[in-house]
Amino acid sequence: MNLRFLLPMLAISTICLAQDKILTRYNATISAEITGEGTATVNYRKTDVPGNSYVIDKGDIKEIQFGDGRKSEFPTDIFEKLTIAETEARITKIISEKAVDNAKDLTAIKAAFVQGKLVVSGGTVNEGAYDFKDVKSFPPVGKKEGDRANVSVWLMGADKVTSSKFEKRRLILLVQGQDAAFELYNLMKHLNNALKAQK
């Protein structure tokens, strides 16, 4: 066989075999081409579904095996090294800069931690105080149109920080940017775990 044809074919087959693999915490293996990495997400294309681009939460990834032989492992809590104060600061920054109250009126909101509670103001749906020591559940991040995503959490909340009675409420925020949404989601989970560990 002519070497002129054999070498390009060999190069193409090597490229095809050198694909990345994402190993998830749910024992799934995704054959992929990693296209980018954010603070809390990894972007990829499935090798068997050309054209589409996907986003996966770093918290769901156990390991990435790159086609060139490198490996990258991911902790369950991607923000495990942050203090409670650092976590609270990042949560308030993302909410104040990237989140809106709801998809209907896209009202900009503000957030701050007061007496250990997250206080959300300026909106119509989520206004109030939320206690991250007592989280009931973290529903998965919900993808919306464009580059927006819903981040929600069921936890104890009240109209004011000074309220004597907190009740189960759902905080739901529409966040601009998939990576920012997953970052907020993981920061909230980290804060809940850190506060529970303090008890």
Coordinates of N, CA and C in Angstrom, one line a residue:
M1 N 0.8 -1.2 0.0 CA 0.0 0.0 0.0 C 0.9 1.2 0.0
N2 N 0.4 2.3 -0.7 CA 1.2 3.5 -0.8 C 1.2 4.3 0.5
L3 N 2.4 4.7 1.0 CA 2.5 5.4 2.3 C 1.8 6.7 2.2
R4 N 1.7 7.3 1.1 CA 1.0 8.6 1.0 C -0.5 8.5 1.5
F5 N -1.1 7.4 1.3 CA -2.5 7.2 1.8 C -2.6 6.6 3.2
L6 N -1.6 5.8 3.5 CA -1.6 5.1 4.8 C -1.4 6.1 6.0
L7 N -0.4 7.0 5.9 CA -0.1 7.9 7.0 C -1.3 8.8 7.3
P8 N -2.0 9.5 6.3 CA -3.1 10.3 6.7 C -4.2 9.5 7.4
M9 N -4.5 8.2 6.9 CA -5.5 7.4 7.5 C -5.2 7.0 8.9
L10 N -3.9 6.7 9.1 CA -3.4 6.4 10.5 C -3.6 7.6 11.4
A11 N -3.3 8.8 10.9 CA -3.4 10.0 11.7 C -4.9 10.3 12.1
I12 N -5.8 10.0 11.1 CA -7.2 10.3 11.3 C -7.8 9.3 12.4
S13 N -7.4 8.0 12.2 CA -7.9 7.0 13.2 C -7.3 7.2 14.6
T14 N -6.1 7.8 14.7 CA -5.5 8.1 16.0 C -6.3 9.2 16.7
I15 N -6.7 10.3 15.9 CA -7.4 11.4 16.4 C -8.8 10.9 16.9
C16 N -9.4 10.0 16.1 CA -10.8 9.5 16.4 C -10.7 8.8 17.8
L17 N -9.6 8.0 18.0 CA -9.5 7.2 19.2 C -9.2 8.1 20.4
A18 N -8.5 9.2 20.2 CA -8.1 10.0 21.3 C -9.2 11.0 21.7
Q19 N -10.2 10.4 22.4 CA -11.3 11.2 22.8 C -11.3 11.3 24.4
D20 N -12.0 12.3 24.9 CA -12.0 12.5 26.3 C -13.2 11.6 26.9
K21 N -13.1 11.3 28.2 CA -14.1 10.6 28.9 C -14.4 11.2 30.2
I22 N -15.7 11.5 30.4 CA -16.2 12.1 31.7 C -16.8 10.9 32.5
L23 N -16.2 10.7 33.7 CA -16.8 9.7 34.6 C -17.6 10.4 35.7
T24 N -18.9 10.2 35.7 CA -19.7 10.9 36.7 C -19.8 10.2 38.0
R25 N -20.4 10.9 39.0 CA -20.6 10.3 40.3 C -21.7 9.3 40.3
Y26 N -22.5 9.2 39.2 CA -23.6 8.3 39.1 C -23.2 7.0 38.2
N27 N -21.9 6.8 38.1 CA -21.4 5.6 37.4 C -21.7 5.6 35.9
A28 N -21.8 6.8 35.4 CA -21.9 6.9 33.9 C -20.6 7.3 33.3
T29 N -20.4 6.9 32.1 CA -19.2 7.3 31.3 C -19.7 8.0 30.1
I30 N -19.2 9.3 29.9 CA -19.6 10.0 28.7 C -18.4 10.2 27.8
S31 N -18.5 9.7 26.6 CA -17.5 9.9 25.6 C -17.7 11.3 25.0
A32 N -16.7 12.1 25.1 CA -16.9 13.5 24.8 C -15.6 14.2 24.3
E33 N -15.8 15.4 23.8 CA -14.8 16.3 23.4 C -14.9 17.5 24.3
I34 N -14.0 17.7 25.3 CA -14.1 18.8 26.2 C -13.8 20.1 25.4
T35 N -14.8 21.0 25.5 CA -14.7 22.3 24.7 C -14.4 23.5 25.6
G36 N -14.6 23.4 26.9 CA -14.3 24.5 27.8 C -14.6 24.2 29.3
E37 N -14.1 25.0 30.1 CA -14.3 24.8 31.6 C -14.5 26.1 32.3
G38 N -15.6 26.2 33.1 CA -15.9 27.4 33.9 C -15.5 27.2 35.3
T39 N -16.0 28.0 36.2 CA -15.8 27.9 37.6 C -16.5 26.7 38.2
A40 N -17.7 26.4 37.7 CA -18.5 25.3 38.2 C -19.0 24.3 37.2
T41 N -18.6 24.5 36.0 CA -19.1 23.6 34.9 C -18.0 23.2 33.9
V42 N -18.3 22.1 33.2 CA -17.4 21.7 32.0 C -18.3 21.6 30.8
N43 N -17.9 22.3 29.7 CA -18.6 22.2 28.5 C -18.0 21.1 27.6
Y44 N -18.9 20.4 26.9 CA -18.4 19.3 26.1 C -19.4 19.0 24.9
R45 N -18.9 18.3 23.9 CA -19.7 17.7 22.9 C -19.6 16.2 23.0
K46 N -20.8 15.6 22.8 CA -20.8 14.1 22.7 C -20.2 13.6 21.4
T47 N -19.3 12.7 21.4 CA -18.7 12.2 20.2 C -19.7 11.5 19.3
D48 N -20.7 10.9 19.9 CA -21.7 10.2 19.0 C -22.9 11.1 18.6
V49 N -23.0 12.4 19.1 CA -24.0 13.3 18.7 C -23.4 14.6 18.2
P50 N -23.0 14.7 16.9 CA -22.3 15.8 16.4 C -23.2 17.1 16.5
G51 N -22.5 18.2 16.8 CA -23.1 19.5 16.7 C -23.6 20.1 18.0
N52 N -24.2 19.2 18.9 CA -24.8 19.7 20.1 C -23.7 19.9 21.2
S53 N -23.9 21.0 22.0 CA -23.0 21.3 23.1 C -23.7 21.1 24.4
Y54 N -23.0 20.5 25.4 CA -23.6 20.2 26.7 C -22.8 20.9 27.8
V55 N -23.5 21.0 29.0 CA -22.9 21.5 30.2 C -23.1 20.5 31.3
I56 N -22.1 20.2 32.0 CA -22.2 19.4 33.2 C -21.6 20.1 34.4
D57 N -22.3 19.9 35.5 CA -21.9 20.4 36.8 C -20.7 19.7 37.3
K58 N -19.6 20.5 37.7 CA -18.4 19.8 38.2 C -18.7 19.0 39.4
G59 N -19.7 19.3 40.2 CA -20.1 18.5 41.4 C -20.5 17.1 41.0
D60 N -21.0 16.9 39.7 CA -21.4 15.6 39.2 C -20.3 14.8 38.6
I61 N -19.1 15.4 38.5 CA -18.0 14.7 37.8 C -17.0 14.1 38.9
K62 N -16.7 12.9 38.7 CA -15.7 12.2 39.5 C -14.3 12.4 38.9
E63 N -14.2 12.2 37.6 CA -12.9 12.3 36.9 C -13.1 12.6 35.4
I64 N -12.2 13.3 34.8 CA -12.1 13.4 33.4 C -10.8 12.7 32.9
Q65 N -10.9 11.8 32.0 CA -9.8 11.2 31.3 C -9.6 11.8 29.9
F66 N -8.6 12.6 29.8 CA -8.4 13.2 28.5 C -7.8 12.3 27.5
G67 N -8.0 12.5 26.2 CA -7.5 11.7 25.1 C -6.0 11.6 25.1
D68 N -5.3 12.6 25.6 CA -3.9 12.6 25.5 C -3.2 11.9 26.8
G69 N -4.1 11.3 27.6 CA -3.6 10.5 28.7 C -3.6 11.2 30.1
R70 N -3.9 12.5 30.1 CA -4.0 13.3 31.3 C -5.3 12.9 32.1
K71 N -5.3 13.1 33.4 CA -6.5 12.8 34.2 C -6.7 14.0 35.1
S72 N -8.0 14.3 35.3 CA -8.3 15.4 36.3 C -9.4 14.9 37.2
E73 N -9.2 14.9 38.5 CA -10.2 14.5 39.5 C -10.9 15.7 40.1
F74 N -12.2 15.5 40.5 CA -13.0 16.6 41.0 C -13.5 16.2 42.4
P75 N -13.4 17.1 43.4 CA -14.0 16.8 44.7 C -15.5 16.8 44.7
T76 N -16.2 16.2 45.6 CA -17.7 16.2 45.7 C -18.1 17.6 45.9
D77 N -17.4 18.3 46.8 CA -17.7 19.7 47.1 C -16.7 20.6 46.5
I78 N -17.0 21.2 45.3 CA -16.0 21.9 44.6 C -15.5 23.2 45.3
F79 N -16.2 23.6 46.3 CA -15.8 24.8 47.1 C -15.4 24.5 48.5
E80 N -14.9 23.3 48.7 CA -14.6 22.8 50.1 C -13.6 23.7 50.8
K81 N -12.8 24.4 50.1 CA -11.7 25.2 50.8 C -12.2 26.6 51.2
L82 N -13.4 27.0 50.8 CA -13.9 28.3 51.2 C -14.4 28.4 52.6
T83 N -14.2 29.5 53.3 CA -14.8 29.7 54.6 C -16.2 30.1 54.4
I84 N -17.0 30.1 55.5 CA -18.4 30.5 55.5 C -18.5 31.9 55.0
A85 N -17.6 32.8 55.5 CA -17.7 34.2 55.1 C -17.4 34.4 53.6
E86 N -16.4 33.6 53.1 CA -16.1 33.7 51.7 C -17.2 33.2 50.8
T87 N -17.9 32.1 51.3 CA -19.0 31.5 50.6 C -20.2 32.5 50.5
E88 N -20.5 33.1 51.7 CA -21.6 34.1 51.7 C -21.3 35.3 50.8
A89 N -20.1 35.7 50.8 CA -19.7 36.9 49.9 C -19.9 36.5 48.4
R90 N -19.5 35.3 48.0 CA -19.7 34.9 46.6 C -21.2 34.7 46.3
I91 N -21.9 34.2 47.2 CA -23.4 34.0 47.0 C -24.0 35.3 46.7
T92 N -23.8 36.3 47.6 CA -24.4 37.6 47.5 C -23.9 38.3 46.2
K93 N -22.7 38.1 45.8 CA -22.2 38.8 44.6 C -22.9 38.2 43.3
I94 N -23.0 36.9 43.3 CA -23.7 36.3 42.1 C -25.2 36.7 42.0
I95 N -25.9 36.6 43.2 CA -27.3 37.0 43.2 C -27.4 38.5 42.8
S96 N -26.6 39.4 43.4 CA -26.8 40.8 43.1 C -26.4 41.2 41.7
E97 N -25.5 40.4 41.1 CA -25.0 40.8 39.7 C -25.6 40.0 38.6
K98 N -26.1 38.7 38.9 CA -26.5 37.9 37.8 C -27.9 37.3 37.9
A99 N -28.6 37.5 39.0 CA -29.9 36.9 39.2 C -31.0 37.9 39.1
V100 N -32.2 37.4 38.7 CA -33.4 38.2 38.6 C -34.5 37.5 39.4
D101 N -35.5 38.2 39.8 CA -36.5 37.6 40.7 C -37.4 36.6 40.0
N102 N -37.8 36.8 38.8 CA -38.5 35.8 38.0 C -38.5 36.0 36.5
A103 N -38.9 35.1 35.8 CA -38.8 35.2 34.3 C -39.8 36.2 33.7
K104 N -40.9 36.5 34.5 CA -41.9 37.4 34.0 C -41.4 38.8 33.8
D105 N -41.0 39.4 34.9 CA -40.6 40.8 34.8 C -39.1 41.1 34.9
L106 N -38.3 40.1 35.1 CA -36.8 40.2 35.2 C -36.3 41.3 36.1
T107 N -37.0 41.4 37.3 CA -36.6 42.4 38.3 C -35.2 42.1 38.9
A108 N -34.3 43.1 38.8 CA -33.0 42.9 39.5 C -33.2 42.9 41.0
I109 N -32.5 42.0 41.6 CA -32.6 41.9 43.1 C -31.2 42.1 43.8
K110 N -31.3 42.3 45.1 CA -30.1 42.4 45.9 C -30.1 41.3 47.0
A111 N -28.9 41.0 47.4 CA -28.8 40.0 48.5 C -27.7 40.4 49.5
A112 N -27.9 40.0 50.7 CA -26.9 40.3 51.8 C -27.2 39.3 52.9
F113 N -26.1 38.9 53.6 CA -26.3 38.1 54.8 C -26.4 39.0 56.0
V114 N -27.5 38.8 56.7 CA -27.8 39.6 58.0 C -28.1 38.6 59.1
Q115 N -27.4 38.6 60.2 CA -27.6 37.7 61.3 C -27.6 36.3 60.9
G116 N -26.7 35.9 59.9 CA -26.6 34.6 59.4 C -27.7 34.1 58.5
K117 N -28.6 35.0 58.1 CA -29.6 34.7 57.1 C -29.4 35.4 55.8
L118 N -29.7 34.8 54.7 CA -29.7 35.4 53.4 C -30.9 36.3 53.2
V119 N -30.7 37.6 53.1 CA -31.9 38.5 52.9 C -31.9 38.9 51.4
V120 N -33.0 38.6 50.7 CA -33.2 39.0 49.3 C -34.2 40.1 49.3
S121 N -33.8 41.2 48.6 CA -34.7 42.4 48.5 C -34.8 42.9 47.0
G122 N -35.8 43.7 46.8 CA -36.0 44.3 45.5 C -36.9 43.5 44.5
G123 N -37.3 42.3 44.9 CA -38.1 41.5 44.0 C -39.5 41.4 44.5
T124 N -40.3 40.6 43.7 CA -41.7 40.4 44.1 C -42.0 39.0 44.6
V125 N -41.2 38.1 44.1 CA -41.4 36.7 44.4 C -40.6 36.2 45.6
N126 N -39.3 36.5 45.7 CA -38.4 35.9 46.6 C -38.0 36.8 47.8
E127 N -38.6 38.0 47.9 CA -38.2 38.9 49.0 C -38.4 38.3 50.3
G128 N -37.4 38.3 51.2 CA -37.5 37.7 52.5 C -36.1 37.3 53.0
A129 N -36.1 36.6 54.1 CA -34.9 36.1 54.8 C -34.9 34.5 54.7
Y130 N -33.8 34.0 54.4 CA -33.7 32.5 54.3 C -32.5 31.9 55.1
D131 N -32.8 30.8 55.8 CA -31.9 30.2 56.7 C -31.2 29.0 56.1
F132 N -29.9 29.1 55.7 CA -29.2 28.0 55.1 C -28.8 26.9 56.1
K133 N -29.1 27.1 57.4 CA -28.8 26.0 58.3 C -29.8 24.9 58.2
D134 N -31.0 25.2 57.6 CA -32.1 24.3 57.6 C -32.6 24.2 56.2
V135 N -31.8 23.5 55.3 CA -32.2 23.3 53.9 C -33.0 22.0 53.8
K136 N -34.1 22.0 53.1 CA -34.9 20.8 52.9 C -34.4 20.0 51.7
S137 N -34.2 20.7 50.6 CA -33.8 20.0 49.4 C -33.2 21.0 48.4
F138 N -32.3 20.5 47.5 CA -31.8 21.3 46.4 C -32.2 20.6 45.1
P139 N -33.3 21.1 44.5 CA -33.7 20.6 43.2 C -32.6 20.8 42.1
P140 N -32.5 20.0 41.1 CA -31.5 20.3 40.1 C -31.6 21.6 39.4
V141 N -30.5 22.2 38.9 CA -30.6 23.4 38.2 C -31.4 23.2 36.9
G142 N -32.3 24.2 36.7 CA -33.2 24.0 35.5 C -32.8 25.0 34.4
K143 N -32.5 24.4 33.2 CA -32.0 25.2 32.1 C -33.2 26.0 31.5
K144 N -33.0 27.2 31.2 CA -34.0 28.1 30.6 C -33.5 28.5 29.2
E145 N -34.4 29.3 28.5 CA -33.9 29.7 27.2 C -32.7 30.6 27.2
G146 N -31.9 30.5 26.1 CA -30.7 31.2 26.1 C -29.7 30.7 27.1
D147 N -29.0 31.6 27.7 CA -27.9 31.2 28.6 C -28.4 31.4 30.1
R148 N -29.7 31.2 30.3 CA -30.2 31.4 31.7 C -30.5 30.0 32.3
A149 N -30.5 30.0 33.6 CA -30.9 28.8 34.4 C -31.6 29.1 35.7
N150 N -32.5 28.3 36.1 CA -33.2 28.5 37.4 C -32.4 27.7 38.5
V151 N -32.1 28.4 39.6 CA -31.5 27.8 40.8 C -32.5 27.9 41.9
S152 N -32.9 26.8 42.4 CA -33.9 26.8 43.5 C -33.5 26.0 44.7
V153 N -34.0 26.3 45.8 CA -33.7 25.6 47.0 C -35.0 25.7 48.0
W154 N -35.3 24.6 48.6 CA -36.4 24.6 49.6 C -35.7 24.7 51.0
L155 N -36.1 25.7 51.7 CA -35.4 25.9 53.0 C -36.4 26.7 53.9
M156 N -36.0 27.0 55.1 CA -36.8 27.7 56.1 C -36.6 29.2 55.8
G157 N -37.8 29.9 55.7 CA -37.7 31.4 55.3 C -38.8 32.1 56.0
A158 N -38.6 33.5 56.0 CA -39.6 34.4 56.6 C -39.6 35.7 55.9
D159 N -40.6 36.5 56.2 CA -40.6 37.9 55.5 C -39.5 38.7 56.0
K160 N -39.1 38.6 57.3 CA -38.0 39.4 57.8 C -37.0 38.6 58.7
V161 N -35.8 39.1 58.8 CA -34.8 38.4 59.6 C -35.3 38.3 61.1
T162 N -36.0 39.3 61.5 CA -36.4 39.4 62.9 C -37.7 38.6 63.2
S163 N -38.3 37.9 62.2 CA -39.5 37.1 62.4 C -39.2 36.0 63.4
S164 N -40.2 35.8 64.2 CA -40.1 34.7 65.2 C -40.4 33.3 64.6
K165 N -41.1 33.3 63.5 CA -41.4 32.0 62.9 C -40.9 31.9 61.5
F166 N -40.1 30.9 61.2 CA -39.6 30.6 59.9 C -40.4 29.4 59.4
E167 N -40.8 29.4 58.1 CA -41.5 28.3 57.6 C -40.9 27.8 56.2
K168 N -41.3 26.6 55.8 CA -40.7 26.1 54.6 C -41.1 26.9 53.4
R169 N -40.1 27.4 52.6 CA -40.3 28.2 51.4 C -39.3 27.7 50.3
R170 N -39.7 28.2 49.1 CA -38.8 27.9 48.0 C -38.2 29.2 47.4
L171 N -36.9 29.2 47.5 CA -36.2 30.4 46.9 C -35.9 29.9 45.5
I172 N -36.3 30.7 44.5 CA -36.0 30.3 43.1 C -35.5 31.6 42.4
L173 N -34.4 31.5 41.8 CA -33.7 32.6 41.1 C -33.4 32.3 39.7
L174 N -33.6 33.2 38.8 CA -33.3 33.0 37.4 C -31.9 33.7 37.2
V175 N -30.9 32.9 36.9 CA -29.5 33.4 36.8 C -29.0 33.4 35.4
Q176 N -28.4 34.6 35.0 CA -27.8 34.7 33.7 C -26.4 34.0 33.7
G177 N -26.3 33.1 32.8 CA -25.1 32.3 32.6 C -25.1 31.0 33.3
Q178 N -25.0 29.9 32.5 CA -25.0 28.5 33.1 C -24.0 28.3 34.1
D179 N -22.8 28.8 33.9 CA -21.7 28.6 34.8 C -22.0 29.3 36.2
A180 N -22.5 30.6 36.1 CA -22.9 31.3 37.3 C -24.0 30.6 38.0
A181 N -24.9 30.0 37.3 CA -26.0 29.3 38.0 C -25.5 28.1 38.7
F182 N -24.6 27.3 38.1 CA -24.1 26.1 38.8 C -23.1 26.5 39.9
E183 N -22.5 27.6 39.7 CA -21.6 28.1 40.8 C -22.4 28.5 42.0
L184 N -23.5 29.2 41.8 CA -24.4 29.6 42.9 C -25.0 28.3 43.6
Y185 N -25.5 27.4 42.8 CA -26.0 26.1 43.3 C -25.0 25.4 44.2
N186 N -23.8 25.3 43.7 CA -22.8 24.6 44.5 C -22.3 25.4 45.7
L187 N -22.3 26.7 45.6 CA -22.0 27.5 46.8 C -23.0 27.4 47.9
M188 N -24.3 27.3 47.5 CA -25.4 27.2 48.4 C -25.3 25.8 49.1
K189 N -25.0 24.8 48.4 CA -24.9 23.5 49.0 C -23.7 23.4 50.0
H190 N -22.6 24.1 49.5 CA -21.4 24.2 50.4 C -21.7 24.9 51.7
L191 N -22.4 26.0 51.6 CA -22.8 26.8 52.8 C -23.7 26.0 53.7
N192 N -24.6 25.3 53.2 CA -25.5 24.4 54.0 C -24.7 23.4 54.8
N193 N -23.8 22.7 54.1 CA -22.9 21.7 54.7 C -22.0 22.3 55.8
A194 N -21.4 23.5 55.5 CA -20.5 24.1 56.4 C -21.3 24.6 57.7
L195 N -22.5 25.1 57.5 CA -23.3 25.5 58.7 C -23.7 24.3 59.5
K196 N -24.1 23.2 58.9 CA -24.5 22.0 59.6 C -23.3 21.4 60.4
A197 N -22.1 21.5 59.8 CA -20.9 21.0 60.5 C -20.6 21.8 61.7
Q198 N -21.0 23.1 61.8 CA -20.8 24.0 62.9 C -21.6 23.6 64.2
K199 N -22.7 23.0 64.0 CA -23.7 22.7 65.1 C -23.0 21.9 66.2

